[in-house]
């Protein structure tokens, strides 16, 4: 069995590197570096998928893109005892699924768009203030949830925490994570996990 994660530095593919560490499934991390001027992925990734983006998972020669799909694939194949994903008949399943996909959806996009607008010198554009308002709403949604629940799916750690980690980590590095908030406490708890520490050692 060969399992590889094609991982781009400083990117959301760190969520999958972390998930693989949590799963404990033997795998190889293949590292790629962003172009220092454009920030884009190197063309080598186009050898595996026509979008040339990361993460890409390669399992016995089969390549799969998209973070949410990769996470679901890994859990279906390598988490038979449901340690990191609730069973579909459990009470936690709907919230789990919602956050697993929110990590690349409406909760995530305003921050990403704001980042692109800022990097393009368009911080004064109408769209930037619209995205700013959406980002505040997203942060409030996350904070309201984590004020009531220890983890994204409820009382137990799941893959949804790995996927949401990148966004919340970015909120911290860009100074958008209020000290003393439930979200900040959740991030501290995540970063103390041995699998997260191993992810840092792999290189994100
Ligand atoms: N929706 C995709 C997004 C993939 C994506 O945009 N990855 C970024 C890394 S954060 C990337 O590869 N950027 C480099 C590029 O577009 O050249 C997913 O969830 O995997």
Tab-separated table of C-alpha atoms and ligand atoms in Angstrom:
chain	number	residue	atom	x	y	z
A	1	UNK	CA	0.000	0.000	0.000
A	2	UNK	CA	1.326	3.451	-0.848
A	3	UNK	CA	-0.238	6.577	0.597
A	4	UNK	CA	1.212	9.998	-0.253
A	5	UNK	CA	0.150	13.524	0.529
A	6	UNK	CA	1.406	16.129	-1.925
A	7	UNK	CA	1.843	19.040	0.458
A	8	UNK	CA	2.462	22.695	-0.434
A	9	UNK	CA	4.210	24.814	2.184
A	10	UNK	CA	2.162	27.409	4.111
A	11	UNK	CA	-1.091	26.058	2.744
A	12	UNK	CA	-4.351	24.508	3.773
A	13	UNK	CA	-2.950	21.071	2.940
A	14	UNK	CA	-1.466	21.134	6.459
A	15	UNK	CA	-4.964	20.091	7.589
A	16	UNK	CA	-4.538	16.753	5.816
A	17	UNK	CA	-0.964	16.299	7.083
A	18	UNK	CA	-2.363	16.751	10.601
A	19	UNK	CA	-5.300	14.386	9.949
A	20	UNK	CA	-2.869	11.712	8.727
A	21	UNK	CA	-0.841	12.143	11.929
A	22	UNK	CA	-4.022	11.778	14.006
A	23	UNK	CA	-4.975	8.634	12.053
A	24	UNK	CA	-1.501	7.153	12.500
A	25	UNK	CA	-1.658	5.540	9.039
A	26	UNK	CA	1.806	5.080	7.499
A	27	UNK	CA	2.231	7.598	4.701
A	28	UNK	CA	4.745	9.751	2.871
A	29	UNK	CA	4.655	13.561	2.751
A	30	UNK	CA	5.927	14.929	-0.581
A	31	UNK	CA	6.873	18.589	-0.104
A	32	UNK	CA	6.428	21.419	-2.631
A	33	UNK	CA	7.399	25.072	-2.215
A	34	UNK	CA	5.360	28.034	-3.372
A	35	UNK	CA	6.938	30.328	-5.959
A	36	UNK	CA	8.457	33.096	-3.831
A	37	UNK	CA	7.194	35.847	-6.168
A	38	UNK	CA	3.739	34.638	-7.211
A	39	UNK	CA	2.877	32.463	-4.213
A	40	UNK	CA	1.612	29.846	-6.666
A	41	UNK	CA	2.268	26.130	-6.498
A	42	UNK	CA	5.111	24.741	-8.634
A	43	UNK	CA	4.104	23.180	-11.998
A	44	UNK	CA	5.093	19.682	-10.759
A	45	UNK	CA	1.671	19.390	-9.116
A	46	UNK	CA	0.125	19.527	-12.603
A	47	UNK	CA	1.611	16.056	-13.138
A	48	UNK	CA	-0.972	14.719	-10.688
A	49	UNK	CA	-4.069	16.880	-11.210
A	50	UNK	CA	-5.070	19.457	-13.864
A	51	UNK	CA	-5.716	22.163	-11.210
A	52	UNK	CA	-2.174	21.769	-9.863
A	53	UNK	CA	-3.228	22.650	-6.323
A	54	UNK	CA	-2.546	21.126	-2.933
A	55	UNK	CA	-3.565	19.049	-1.053
A	56	UNK	CA	-3.522	16.037	-3.343
A	57	UNK	CA	-3.743	12.545	-1.928
A	58	UNK	CA	-2.284	9.608	-3.825
A	59	UNK	CA	-3.404	6.152	-2.699
A	60	UNK	CA	-2.111	3.151	-4.617
A	61	UNK	CA	-1.853	5.275	-7.753
A	62	UNK	CA	-5.288	6.909	-7.396
A	63	UNK	CA	-5.179	10.706	-6.958
A	64	UNK	CA	-7.873	12.665	-5.166
A	65	UNK	CA	-8.153	16.467	-4.773
A	66	UNK	CA	-10.256	18.752	-2.525
A	67	UNK	CA	-9.656	18.826	1.226
A	68	UNK	CA	-13.157	17.734	2.252
A	69	UNK	CA	-13.179	14.839	-0.225
A	70	UNK	CA	-9.675	13.770	0.853
A	71	UNK	CA	-10.719	13.816	4.522
A	72	UNK	CA	-13.845	11.748	3.823
A	73	UNK	CA	-11.795	9.322	1.716
A	74	UNK	CA	-9.146	8.849	4.422
A	75	UNK	CA	-11.757	8.310	7.133
A	76	UNK	CA	-13.729	5.837	5.016
A	77	UNK	CA	-10.566	3.837	4.273
A	78	UNK	CA	-8.512	4.172	7.451
A	79	UNK	CA	-10.866	4.911	10.358
A	80	UNK	CA	-13.026	1.755	10.522
A	81	UNK	CA	-13.624	2.198	14.263
A	82	UNK	CA	-14.837	5.794	13.848
A	83	UNK	CA	-12.251	7.253	16.219
A	84	UNK	CA	-12.104	10.482	14.204
A	85	UNK	CA	-15.526	10.600	12.537
A	86	UNK	CA	-18.905	9.990	14.156
A	87	UNK	CA	-21.165	7.269	12.822
A	88	UNK	CA	-23.918	8.471	10.509
A	89	UNK	CA	-26.625	7.459	13.010
A	90	UNK	CA	-25.038	9.403	15.909
A	91	UNK	CA	-26.312	12.746	17.244
A	92	UNK	CA	-22.924	14.344	16.415
A	93	UNK	CA	-22.984	13.451	12.723
A	94	UNK	CA	-24.859	16.510	11.325
A	95	UNK	CA	-22.665	19.068	13.127
A	96	UNK	CA	-19.545	17.088	12.264
A	97	UNK	CA	-20.402	17.064	8.568
A	98	UNK	CA	-21.336	20.742	8.584
A	99	UNK	CA	-18.011	21.850	10.092
A	100	UNK	CA	-15.972	19.427	7.999
A	101	UNK	CA	-17.247	21.214	4.901
A	102	UNK	CA	-17.563	24.710	6.405
A	103	UNK	CA	-13.763	24.591	6.565
A	104	UNK	CA	-13.696	25.122	2.798
A	105	UNK	CA	-17.101	26.819	2.475
A	106	UNK	CA	-18.974	29.933	3.575
A	107	UNK	CA	-17.101	30.144	6.887
A	108	UNK	CA	-13.711	30.081	5.159
A	109	UNK	CA	-14.206	32.060	1.955
A	110	UNK	CA	-14.572	35.631	3.333
A	111	UNK	CA	-11.151	35.438	5.044
A	112	UNK	CA	-9.573	34.026	1.881
A	113	UNK	CA	-11.140	36.680	-0.328
A	114	UNK	CA	-10.091	39.406	2.118
A	115	UNK	CA	-6.514	38.092	1.931
A	116	UNK	CA	-6.534	38.143	-1.889
A	117	UNK	CA	-8.058	41.641	-1.968
A	118	UNK	CA	-5.467	42.945	0.468
A	119	UNK	CA	-2.594	41.366	-1.496
A	120	UNK	CA	-3.949	42.965	-4.670
A	121	UNK	CA	-4.041	46.408	-3.072
A	122	UNK	CA	-7.851	46.400	-3.138
A	123	UNK	CA	-8.527	46.828	0.589
A	124	UNK	CA	-10.625	49.921	-0.191
A	125	UNK	CA	-12.859	48.102	-2.667
A	126	UNK	CA	-16.555	47.629	-1.728
A	127	UNK	CA	-16.024	43.895	-1.938
A	128	UNK	CA	-13.347	44.098	0.790
A	129	UNK	CA	-15.778	45.666	3.280
A	130	UNK	CA	-18.436	43.096	2.346
A	131	UNK	CA	-15.915	40.277	2.887
A	132	UNK	CA	-14.769	41.902	6.141
A	133	UNK	CA	-18.346	41.874	7.458
A	134	UNK	CA	-18.751	38.230	6.389
A	135	UNK	CA	-15.469	37.308	8.102
A	136	UNK	CA	-16.696	38.900	11.350
A	137	UNK	CA	-19.951	36.916	11.046
A	138	UNK	CA	-17.954	33.713	10.436
A	139	UNK	CA	-15.713	34.348	13.473
A	140	UNK	CA	-18.833	34.987	15.591
A	141	UNK	CA	-20.402	31.740	14.389
A	142	UNK	CA	-17.266	29.810	15.332
A	143	UNK	CA	-17.005	31.534	18.724
A	144	UNK	CA	-20.688	30.892	19.549
A	145	UNK	CA	-20.226	27.200	18.732
A	146	UNK	CA	-16.990	26.753	20.691
A	147	UNK	CA	-18.467	28.607	23.687
A	148	UNK	CA	-20.951	25.748	24.004
A	149	UNK	CA	-18.958	22.736	22.744
A	150	UNK	CA	-15.440	21.460	23.428
A	151	UNK	CA	-14.926	20.464	19.786
A	152	UNK	CA	-16.531	21.147	16.424
A	153	UNK	CA	-18.562	17.921	16.406
A	154	UNK	CA	-19.481	18.230	20.106
A	155	UNK	CA	-17.750	16.505	23.025
A	156	UNK	CA	-15.074	14.622	21.117
A	157	UNK	CA	-12.206	15.505	18.818
A	158	UNK	CA	-12.863	14.630	15.160
A	159	UNK	CA	-11.485	15.333	11.699
A	160	UNK	CA	-13.672	18.478	11.654
A	161	UNK	CA	-11.249	19.986	14.195
A	162	UNK	CA	-8.295	19.245	11.896
A	163	UNK	CA	-10.044	20.907	8.968
A	164	UNK	CA	-11.124	23.998	10.906
A	165	UNK	CA	-7.641	24.363	12.405
A	166	UNK	CA	-6.134	26.120	9.411
A	167	UNK	CA	-8.704	28.917	9.397
A	168	UNK	CA	-8.439	29.494	13.122
A	169	UNK	CA	-4.640	29.341	13.002
A	170	UNK	CA	-4.769	31.997	10.253
A	171	UNK	CA	-7.059	34.151	12.405
A	172	UNK	CA	-4.390	34.031	15.107
A	173	UNK	CA	-1.466	34.863	12.826
A	174	UNK	CA	-3.364	37.798	11.311
A	175	UNK	CA	-4.365	39.190	14.728
A	176	UNK	CA	-8.077	38.378	14.327
A	177	UNK	CA	-8.333	35.936	17.241
A	178	UNK	CA	-9.413	37.677	20.468
A	179	UNK	CA	-7.333	36.683	23.505
A	180	UNK	CA	-9.436	34.867	26.090
A	181	UNK	CA	-12.049	33.745	23.546
A	182	UNK	CA	-13.350	30.175	23.412
A	183	UNK	CA	-11.843	29.961	19.907
A	184	UNK	CA	-8.376	30.905	21.211
A	185	UNK	CA	-8.691	28.300	24.002
A	186	UNK	CA	-9.709	25.667	21.428
A	187	UNK	CA	-6.648	26.510	19.280
A	188	UNK	CA	-4.298	26.185	22.292
A	189	UNK	CA	-5.814	22.771	23.023
A	190	UNK	CA	-5.355	21.677	19.393
A	191	UNK	CA	-1.759	22.880	19.208
A	192	UNK	CA	-0.909	20.881	22.340
A	193	UNK	CA	-1.993	17.612	20.720
A	194	UNK	CA	0.946	15.242	20.058
A	195	UNK	CA	-0.224	14.680	16.459
A	196	UNK	CA	-0.277	18.443	15.851
A	197	UNK	CA	3.257	18.697	17.261
A	198	UNK	CA	4.361	15.897	14.914
A	199	UNK	CA	2.760	17.852	12.041
A	200	UNK	CA	4.915	20.855	12.907
A	201	UNK	CA	7.987	18.610	12.903
A	202	UNK	CA	7.062	17.356	9.402
A	203	UNK	CA	7.022	20.983	8.268
A	204	UNK	CA	3.957	23.011	7.365
B	1	LIG	N1	-10.756	23.740	-2.542
B	1	LIG	C1	-9.410	23.229	-2.623
B	1	LIG	C2	-8.452	24.393	-2.634
B	1	LIG	C3	-7.055	23.989	-3.009
B	1	LIG	C4	-6.147	25.211	-3.067
B	1	LIG	O1	-6.529	26.288	-3.546
B	1	LIG	N2	-4.929	25.047	-2.557
B	1	LIG	C5	-3.999	26.144	-2.520
B	1	LIG	C6	-3.205	26.056	-1.225
B	1	LIG	S1	-3.934	26.912	0.103
B	1	LIG	C7	-2.982	26.047	-3.638
B	1	LIG	O2	-2.597	24.980	-4.029
B	1	LIG	N3	-2.533	27.219	-4.112
B	1	LIG	C8	-1.464	27.325	-5.065
B	1	LIG	C9	-1.937	27.613	-6.456
B	1	LIG	O3	-3.132	27.843	-6.665
B	1	LIG	O4	-1.091	27.621	-7.341
B	1	LIG	C10	-9.182	22.296	-1.448
B	1	LIG	O5	-9.915	22.354	-0.462
B	1	LIG	O6	-8.286	21.460	-1.498
